Coordinates of C-alpha atoms in Angstrom, one line a residue:
M81 CA 22.8 29.2 -56.8
A82 CA 23.9 30.0 -53.3
L83 CA 20.3 29.7 -52.2
A84 CA 20.0 26.3 -53.9
T85 CA 23.0 24.9 -52.0
R86 CA 22.2 26.4 -48.6
T87 CA 21.9 23.8 -45.8
D88 CA 20.1 24.0 -42.5
R89 CA 22.8 24.5 -39.8
R90 CA 20.4 24.5 -36.8
P91 CA 21.6 22.1 -34.1
P92 CA 19.4 19.0 -33.6
K93 CA 17.1 18.9 -30.6
K94 CA 18.6 17.3 -27.6
N95 CA 16.9 14.3 -25.9
P96 CA 13.8 14.2 -28.0
A97 CA 10.7 12.8 -26.2
P98 CA 9.9 9.1 -27.0
R99 CA 7.4 8.8 -29.7
R100 CA 4.8 6.3 -30.9
P101 CA 4.9 4.9 -34.4
G102 CA 2.3 7.6 -35.4
G103 CA 4.7 10.3 -34.2
R104 CA 2.9 11.3 -31.0
P105 CA 5.1 11.5 -27.9
T106 CA 4.5 8.8 -25.3
S107 CA 3.9 11.2 -22.4
G108 CA 2.6 8.4 -20.2
R109 CA 5.8 6.4 -20.5
A110 CA 7.9 9.4 -20.1
L111 CA 6.1 10.3 -16.9
W112 CA 6.5 6.7 -15.5
D113 CA 10.2 6.7 -16.3
S114 CA 10.7 9.9 -14.4
T115 CA 11.4 10.0 -10.6
V116 CA 8.6 12.5 -10.1
G117 CA 6.2 10.1 -12.0
K118 CA 7.2 7.1 -9.9
K119 CA 6.8 9.1 -6.7
T120 CA 3.4 10.3 -7.8
V121 CA 2.3 6.7 -8.5
M122 CA 3.5 5.7 -5.0
A123 CA 1.6 8.6 -3.4
V124 CA -1.7 7.9 -5.3
S125 CA -1.6 4.2 -4.8
G126 CA -0.7 4.6 -1.2
L127 CA -3.7 6.9 -0.6
I128 CA -5.9 4.3 -2.2
M129 CA -4.6 1.6 0.1
L130 CA -5.0 4.0 3.1
G131 CA -8.7 4.5 2.3
Y132 CA -9.1 0.7 2.1
L133 CA -7.3 0.3 5.5
V134 CA -9.6 2.8 7.2
A135 CA -12.7 1.0 5.9
H136 CA -11.3 -2.4 6.6
M137 CA -10.5 -1.4 10.2
F138 CA -14.0 -0.2 10.9
G139 CA -15.4 -3.5 9.4
N140 CA -13.1 -5.6 11.6
L141 CA -14.3 -3.8 14.7
K142 CA -17.8 -5.2 14.1
I143 CA -16.5 -8.5 15.5
F144 CA -17.1 -7.0 19.0
F145 CA -20.8 -7.0 18.3
G146 CA -21.0 -10.8 17.9
P147 CA -20.9 -13.4 15.2
G148 CA -24.3 -12.4 13.8
T149 CA -23.2 -8.8 13.1
F150 CA -19.7 -9.7 11.8
N151 CA -20.9 -12.6 9.6
G152 CA -23.8 -10.3 8.3
Y153 CA -21.3 -7.6 7.4
A154 CA -19.2 -10.1 5.5
H155 CA -22.3 -11.3 3.6
W156 CA -23.3 -7.7 2.9
L157 CA -19.9 -7.1 1.2
R158 CA -20.6 -9.9 -1.2
T159 CA -24.1 -8.7 -2.1
L160 CA -23.1 -5.0 -2.3
G161 CA -24.6 -3.5 -5.5
E162 CA -27.2 -6.2 -6.1
P163 CA -29.2 -6.6 -8.2
F164 CA -27.3 -4.5 -10.7
M165 CA -24.1 -6.3 -9.7
H166 CA -24.0 -10.0 -9.3
Y167 CA -22.9 -11.8 -6.2
E168 CA -19.4 -10.8 -5.2
W169 CA -18.8 -8.7 -8.3
T170 CA -18.5 -5.4 -6.3
L171 CA -16.1 -7.1 -3.9
W172 CA -14.0 -8.3 -6.8
V173 CA -13.9 -4.8 -8.2
F174 CA -12.5 -3.6 -4.9
R175 CA -10.0 -6.5 -4.8
V176 CA -8.7 -5.8 -8.4
V177 CA -8.3 -2.1 -7.6
L178 CA -6.5 -2.9 -4.4
V179 CA -4.2 -5.4 -6.1
V180 CA -3.3 -2.9 -8.8
A181 CA -2.6 -0.3 -6.2
V182 CA -0.3 -2.7 -4.2
V183 CA 1.6 -3.8 -7.3
A184 CA 2.0 -0.2 -8.5
H185 CA 3.2 0.9 -5.1
A186 CA 5.6 -1.9 -4.7
T187 CA 7.0 -1.6 -8.2
S188 CA 7.6 2.1 -8.0
A189 CA 9.1 1.8 -4.6
Y190 CA 11.5 -0.9 -5.8
Q191 CA 12.5 1.0 -8.9
L192 CA 13.1 4.2 -6.9
S193 CA 15.2 2.3 -4.5
R194 CA 17.3 0.8 -7.3
R195 CA 17.7 4.2 -8.9
D196 CA 18.8 5.7 -5.6
I197 CA 21.4 3.0 -5.1
K198 CA 22.8 3.5 -8.7
A199 CA 23.0 7.2 -8.2
R200 CA 25.3 6.8 -5.2
P201 CA 29.1 6.9 -5.8
T202 CA 30.7 3.5 -5.8
K203 CA 33.5 4.3 -3.4
Y204 CA 33.6 6.3 -0.3
V205 CA 36.5 7.9 1.5
H206 CA 35.1 6.6 4.8
K207 CA 32.4 4.1 5.6
K208 CA 29.2 4.0 3.6
P209 CA 26.7 6.5 4.9
R210 CA 23.7 4.9 6.6
A211 CA 20.1 5.4 5.3
S212 CA 17.8 7.6 7.4
Y213 CA 15.5 6.1 10.0
A214 CA 12.5 7.0 7.8
T215 CA 14.0 5.3 4.8
R216 CA 14.9 2.1 6.6
T217 CA 11.4 2.0 8.2
M218 CA 9.6 2.4 4.9
R219 CA 11.8 -0.2 3.2
W220 CA 11.7 -2.9 5.8
G221 CA 8.1 -2.1 6.7
G222 CA 7.1 -2.5 3.1
I223 CA 8.7 -5.9 3.0
I224 CA 7.1 -7.0 6.2
L225 CA 3.7 -5.8 5.0
G226 CA 4.1 -7.5 1.6
L227 CA 4.8 -10.9 3.3
F228 CA 1.9 -10.3 5.7
I229 CA -0.6 -9.7 2.9
V230 CA 0.3 -13.1 1.4
W231 CA -0.1 -14.8 4.7
H232 CA -3.3 -13.0 5.5
V233 CA -4.9 -14.0 2.2
L234 CA -3.8 -17.6 2.6
D235 CA -5.1 -17.6 6.2
L236 CA -8.5 -15.9 6.1
T237 CA -9.5 -15.7 2.4
T238 CA -8.4 -19.1 0.9
G239 CA -7.9 -21.0 4.2
T240 CA -4.7 -22.6 2.9
V241 CA -2.7 -22.0 6.1
H242 CA -5.6 -21.5 8.4
A243 CA -5.4 -23.2 11.8
G244 CA -8.4 -25.0 13.3
G245 CA -10.2 -25.9 10.1
F246 CA -11.3 -23.1 7.7
Q247 CA -15.1 -22.6 7.5
P248 CA -16.2 -20.7 4.3
G249 CA -19.0 -18.3 5.1
H250 CA -18.1 -18.1 8.8
P251 CA -15.5 -15.3 9.1
Y252 CA -16.1 -14.8 12.8
Q253 CA -15.0 -18.3 13.7
N254 CA -12.1 -18.1 11.3
V255 CA -10.8 -14.9 12.9
V256 CA -11.2 -16.5 16.4
D257 CA -9.3 -19.6 15.2
T258 CA -6.4 -17.5 13.9
F259 CA -5.9 -15.4 17.0
S260 CA -6.2 -18.4 19.2
T261 CA -2.7 -19.4 18.1
W262 CA 0.4 -17.7 19.4
Y263 CA 2.0 -17.4 16.0
G264 CA -1.1 -15.9 14.5
N265 CA -1.0 -13.2 17.1
V266 CA 2.7 -12.6 16.7
I267 CA 2.5 -12.3 12.9
Y268 CA -0.4 -9.9 13.1
L269 CA 0.9 -7.7 15.8
V270 CA 4.3 -7.3 14.2
A271 CA 2.6 -6.5 10.9
M272 CA 0.3 -3.9 12.4
L273 CA 3.2 -2.1 14.2
A274 CA 5.0 -2.0 10.8
L275 CA 1.8 -0.7 9.3
G276 CA 1.6 2.1 11.8
L277 CA 5.1 3.3 11.0
H278 CA 4.6 2.9 7.3
V279 CA 1.4 5.0 7.4
R280 CA 3.1 7.7 9.5
H281 CA 6.0 8.2 7.1
G282 CA 4.0 7.3 4.0
F283 CA 1.2 9.8 4.5
W284 CA 3.6 12.6 5.1
S285 CA 5.6 11.7 2.0
A286 CA 2.5 11.4 -0.2
A287 CA 1.3 14.9 0.9
Q288 CA 4.7 16.4 0.0
T289 CA 4.8 14.6 -3.4
L290 CA 1.3 15.8 -4.3
G291 CA 2.0 19.3 -3.3
A292 CA -0.2 19.5 -0.2
G293 CA 2.6 20.5 2.1
S294 CA 3.4 24.1 3.0
R295 CA 4.7 26.0 6.0
S296 CA 1.2 26.7 7.2
R297 CA 0.0 23.1 6.7
D298 CA 3.1 21.0 7.7
R299 CA 2.2 20.9 11.4
L300 CA -1.4 19.8 10.6
L301 CA -0.2 17.2 8.1
K302 CA 2.3 15.7 10.6
T303 CA -0.4 15.6 13.3
L304 CA -2.9 13.9 10.9
A305 CA -0.2 11.4 9.9
D306 CA 0.4 10.6 13.6
V307 CA -3.3 10.3 14.4
L308 CA -4.0 8.1 11.4
A309 CA -1.1 5.8 12.2
L310 CA -2.1 5.5 15.9
V311 CA -5.8 4.9 15.1
L312 CA -5.1 2.3 12.5
T313 CA -2.6 0.4 14.7
L314 CA -4.9 0.4 17.7
G315 CA -8.0 -0.4 15.7
F316 CA -6.4 -3.4 14.0
I317 CA -4.7 -4.9 17.1
A318 CA -7.9 -4.6 19.1
V319 CA -9.2 -7.7 17.3
P320 CA -6.4 -10.1 18.4
V321 CA -6.3 -8.5 21.8
G322 CA -10.1 -9.1 22.1
V323 CA -9.7 -12.8 21.3
M324 CA -6.7 -13.2 23.6
T325 CA -8.6 -11.5 26.5
G326 CA -11.8 -13.4 25.9
L327 CA -13.9 -10.4 24.8
V328 CA -14.3 -12.2 21.4
S329 CA -14.8 -15.9 21.6

C-alpha cells in the first residue's frame, strides 16, 4: 500500500530549454537569445563583410587603368558564372548574402547594446560612467556606415541621388561624377575613416569571440587588424583622391 501511494519528490528541472511542438529543444533560438550567440553572429557576419570589402577595394582600384578596364570589370561581374548562371544571377547571390550579413550584424549589435544598457544599474552615486573609446567608435561608426551604405546604393547603383546624370552601364563616368562634387567627396571620406576604425576594432573583437586570440597570437592579430584597417582605408580613399587630383577623369 505504501508503494502504491508513493509520490516522486524529485525537484523539477530549472530553466528547461525551449522546445518545439514535437518536443525537441530549439537550440538555434536558444543560441540566438544568448549573448555568446549574438556575438558569434556579429563576428561571422563581420568577417563576411570584411571579405567583401577587400574584394570591392581591389575592384575599385581598376579605375586607375582607364574606363575600358573599369567598365569591363563591372560587366564581368554581371556575367560571372555564365552560361550556368544567367546574367547578373551570381551578382545577386553576392548581394543577398551581403544584405543578410549586414542585417544580422546590425541586429545583433543593436540587441547587444540594448542588453548592455538594461544590465547597468539605474542610479549611480556619481556621474554615469562613460563608454570606452572602442565602444563609442564601434557604435557611432556603425551608424555612419549604415547611413553611407544607403547613400552609396542610391548614388551608384540606382542613380536616385546621383549628380551629373546617372548612366547605366557606365560605372567609370558615374564614379567620376560623384567625386567631382564636394559633398560626394566629404561623405565618402568620412565614411571610409569610420570604416577603418570599425575594421580595426571589429576584426580584433571577432577574433576574440571566435576563440582565435591567445597570448602568443594577440600581437599578430592586433598587427593584422591595424594593417587591414590601413590598407582598406587608403585603398578606398584613393579613388576620390584620384578624381580630385585629375589622375582619374
